[in-house]
Amino acid sequence: AVQGGEASSQVLQHANDSVVEVVAKVNSFADRAADLETFVDKFRKETGPLEKSKRELLAGLTAIKNIRMLVRAVSDLHQLASDKNYSACAEMMDAVNALWGMFDGVKSHPKLHGLSSRLGECHAMLKAHIMADLKGRSGAVSPESFRQACV
């Protein structure tokens, strides 16, 4: 009976030691998890400004791309107006207006003033060409001139 009790005591002691070892490992994992959480929080705080800078840089690059497209579209519109290609002018005006709409909040910026002036020149040229074509040389409106001007 002493041996059975001693064996049970050893098994109990071994189980108790195992429980202590598992508790120590769990506590170690919990400590590591807390350290990792602290590291992640610190990493987020440090990279937050970088993420913001990245978003701002991408927004700036997109704005530059849109300005380049707008400049090209206004230049194309000017050429189309010079060529009296009214149907292509109408399509290009839609594109210019869509691009120009992206800059509603900054249209008065000095860097965009020149582009705005150029667009005004295009409008004035188109108006002058259309009015001249509608009047024709004899003062009458030819059907072809009217069709071209209205397309």
Short mmCIF file of C-alpha atoms in Angstrom, two decimals:
data_model
loop_
_atom_site.label_atom_id
_atom_site.label_comp_id
_atom_site.label_asym_id
_atom_site.label_seq_id
_atom_site.Cartn_x
_atom_site.Cartn_y
_atom_site.Cartn_z
CA ALA A 1 0.00 0.00 0.00
CA VAL A 2 2.95 2.27 0.68
CA GLN A 3 4.29 1.64 -2.78
CA GLY A 4 0.89 2.37 -4.37
CA GLY A 5 0.61 5.56 -2.37
CA GLU A 6 4.17 6.51 -3.31
CA ALA A 7 3.45 5.85 -7.00
CA SER A 8 0.28 7.93 -6.80
CA SER A 9 2.23 10.68 -5.09
CA GLN A 10 4.85 10.60 -7.86
CA VAL A 11 2.16 10.70 -10.57
CA LEU A 12 0.47 13.56 -8.77
CA GLN A 13 3.79 15.39 -8.41
CA HIS A 14 4.57 14.81 -12.13
CA ALA A 15 1.10 16.10 -13.11
CA ASN A 16 1.55 19.11 -10.82
CA ASP A 17 4.97 19.81 -12.36
CA SER A 18 3.43 19.53 -15.85
CA VAL A 19 0.67 21.96 -14.92
CA VAL A 20 3.23 24.41 -13.54
CA GLU A 21 5.26 24.05 -16.75
CA VAL A 22 2.17 24.64 -18.95
CA VAL A 23 1.15 27.68 -16.87
CA ALA A 24 4.68 29.07 -17.25
CA LYS A 25 4.54 28.57 -21.04
CA VAL A 26 1.09 30.20 -21.24
CA ASN A 27 2.37 33.16 -19.21
CA SER A 28 5.40 33.36 -21.50
CA PHE A 29 3.13 33.38 -24.57
CA ALA A 30 0.94 36.04 -22.97
CA ASP A 31 4.01 38.19 -22.26
CA ARG A 32 5.21 37.75 -25.86
CA ALA A 33 1.73 38.59 -27.17
CA ALA A 34 1.69 41.78 -25.07
CA ASP A 35 5.16 42.71 -26.37
CA LEU A 36 4.01 42.04 -29.92
CA GLU A 37 0.89 44.16 -29.43
CA THR A 38 3.06 46.99 -28.11
CA PHE A 39 5.36 46.63 -31.14
CA VAL A 40 2.41 46.66 -33.55
CA ASP A 41 0.96 49.78 -31.90
CA LYS A 42 4.33 51.52 -32.12
CA PHE A 43 4.70 50.43 -35.76
CA ARG A 44 1.25 51.82 -36.61
CA LYS A 45 2.07 55.14 -34.96
CA GLU A 46 5.34 55.37 -36.87
CA THR A 47 3.91 54.33 -40.24
CA GLY A 48 0.70 56.38 -39.95
CA PRO A 49 2.36 59.59 -41.16
CA LEU A 50 4.02 57.62 -43.97
CA GLU A 51 0.64 56.28 -45.09
CA LYS A 52 -0.78 59.80 -45.02
CA SER A 53 2.19 61.07 -47.04
CA LYS A 54 1.72 58.24 -49.52
CA ARG A 55 -1.98 59.11 -49.99
CA GLU A 56 -1.11 62.79 -50.44
CA LEU A 57 1.64 61.97 -52.93
CA LEU A 58 -0.69 59.75 -54.95
CA ALA A 59 -3.35 62.48 -54.92
CA GLY A 60 -0.75 64.98 -56.13
CA LEU A 61 0.40 62.66 -58.92
CA THR A 62 -3.20 62.11 -59.97
CA ALA A 63 -3.80 65.87 -60.02
CA ILE A 64 -0.68 66.37 -62.18
CA LYS A 65 -1.86 63.66 -64.57
CA ASN A 66 -5.30 65.30 -64.78
CA ILE A 67 -3.76 68.73 -65.39
CA ARG A 68 -1.62 67.29 -68.18
CA MET A 69 -4.71 65.70 -69.76
CA LEU A 70 -6.59 69.00 -69.41
CA VAL A 71 -3.76 70.99 -71.01
CA ARG A 72 -3.64 68.50 -73.89
CA ALA A 73 -7.43 68.54 -74.29
CA VAL A 74 -7.54 72.36 -74.39
CA SER A 75 -4.71 72.35 -76.94
CA ASP A 76 -6.58 69.77 -79.04
CA LEU A 77 -9.78 71.81 -78.72
CA HIS A 78 -7.95 74.90 -79.94
CA GLN A 79 -6.70 73.01 -82.99
CA LEU A 80 -10.13 71.54 -83.70
CA ALA A 81 -11.70 75.00 -83.39
CA SER A 82 -9.08 76.41 -85.77
CA ASP A 83 -9.94 73.63 -88.24
CA LYS A 84 -13.68 74.31 -87.78
CA ASN A 85 -14.25 70.66 -86.92
CA TYR A 86 -17.40 71.35 -84.94
CA SER A 87 -18.50 67.78 -84.21
CA ALA A 88 -15.05 66.90 -82.83
CA CYS A 89 -15.09 70.21 -80.91
CA ALA A 90 -18.35 69.20 -79.25
CA GLU A 91 -16.86 65.89 -78.11
CA MET A 92 -13.66 67.57 -76.96
CA MET A 93 -15.65 70.21 -75.06
CA ASP A 94 -17.35 67.39 -73.14
CA ALA A 95 -13.93 65.96 -72.25
CA VAL A 96 -12.55 69.40 -71.30
CA ASN A 97 -15.59 70.17 -69.14
CA ALA A 98 -15.28 66.81 -67.35
CA LEU A 99 -11.57 67.36 -66.69
CA TRP A 100 -12.08 71.01 -65.74
CA GLY A 101 -14.75 69.93 -63.26
CA MET A 102 -12.08 68.06 -61.29
CA PHE A 103 -10.54 71.42 -60.42
CA ASP A 104 -13.66 73.22 -59.16
CA GLY A 105 -12.07 74.06 -55.83
CA VAL A 106 -8.87 75.48 -57.33
CA LYS A 107 -9.92 77.07 -60.63
CA SER A 108 -8.83 80.48 -59.36
CA HIS A 109 -5.29 79.26 -58.67
CA PRO A 110 -2.78 81.41 -60.60
CA LYS A 111 -1.24 78.35 -62.26
CA LEU A 112 -4.62 77.47 -63.80
CA HIS A 113 -5.43 81.03 -64.87
CA GLY A 114 -3.51 80.70 -68.15
CA LEU A 115 -5.35 77.50 -68.97
CA SER A 116 -8.65 79.16 -68.19
CA SER A 117 -7.75 82.05 -70.50
CA ARG A 118 -6.80 79.63 -73.28
CA LEU A 119 -10.13 77.85 -72.86
CA GLY A 120 -11.93 81.21 -73.09
CA GLU A 121 -10.04 81.91 -76.32
CA CYS A 122 -11.21 78.56 -77.70
CA HIS A 123 -14.83 79.41 -76.84
CA ALA A 124 -14.52 82.82 -78.47
CA MET A 125 -12.92 81.34 -81.60
CA LEU A 126 -15.63 78.69 -81.87
CA LYS A 127 -18.34 81.29 -81.49
CA ALA A 128 -16.77 83.51 -84.15
CA HIS A 129 -16.32 80.62 -86.61
CA ILE A 130 -19.85 79.35 -86.09
CA MET A 131 -21.37 82.80 -86.52
CA ALA A 132 -19.29 83.38 -89.67
CA ASP A 133 -20.25 79.98 -91.08
CA LEU A 134 -23.92 80.57 -90.30
CA LYS A 135 -23.88 83.92 -92.08
CA GLY A 136 -21.99 82.54 -95.07
CA ARG A 137 -20.50 84.84 -97.68
CA SER A 138 -23.86 85.89 -99.06
CA GLY A 139 -25.42 86.45 -95.67
CA ALA A 140 -27.62 83.33 -95.95
CA VAL A 141 -27.12 80.20 -93.90
CA SER A 142 -26.21 77.19 -96.00
CA PRO A 143 -27.74 73.88 -94.88
CA GLU A 144 -24.29 72.28 -94.69
CA SER A 145 -22.91 75.11 -92.53
CA PHE A 146 -25.93 74.90 -90.26
CA ARG A 147 -25.61 71.11 -89.95
CA GLN A 148 -21.88 71.34 -89.18
CA ALA A 149 -22.38 74.11 -86.64
CA CYS A 150 -25.12 72.25 -84.80
CA VAL A 151 -23.52 68.80 -84.68
#
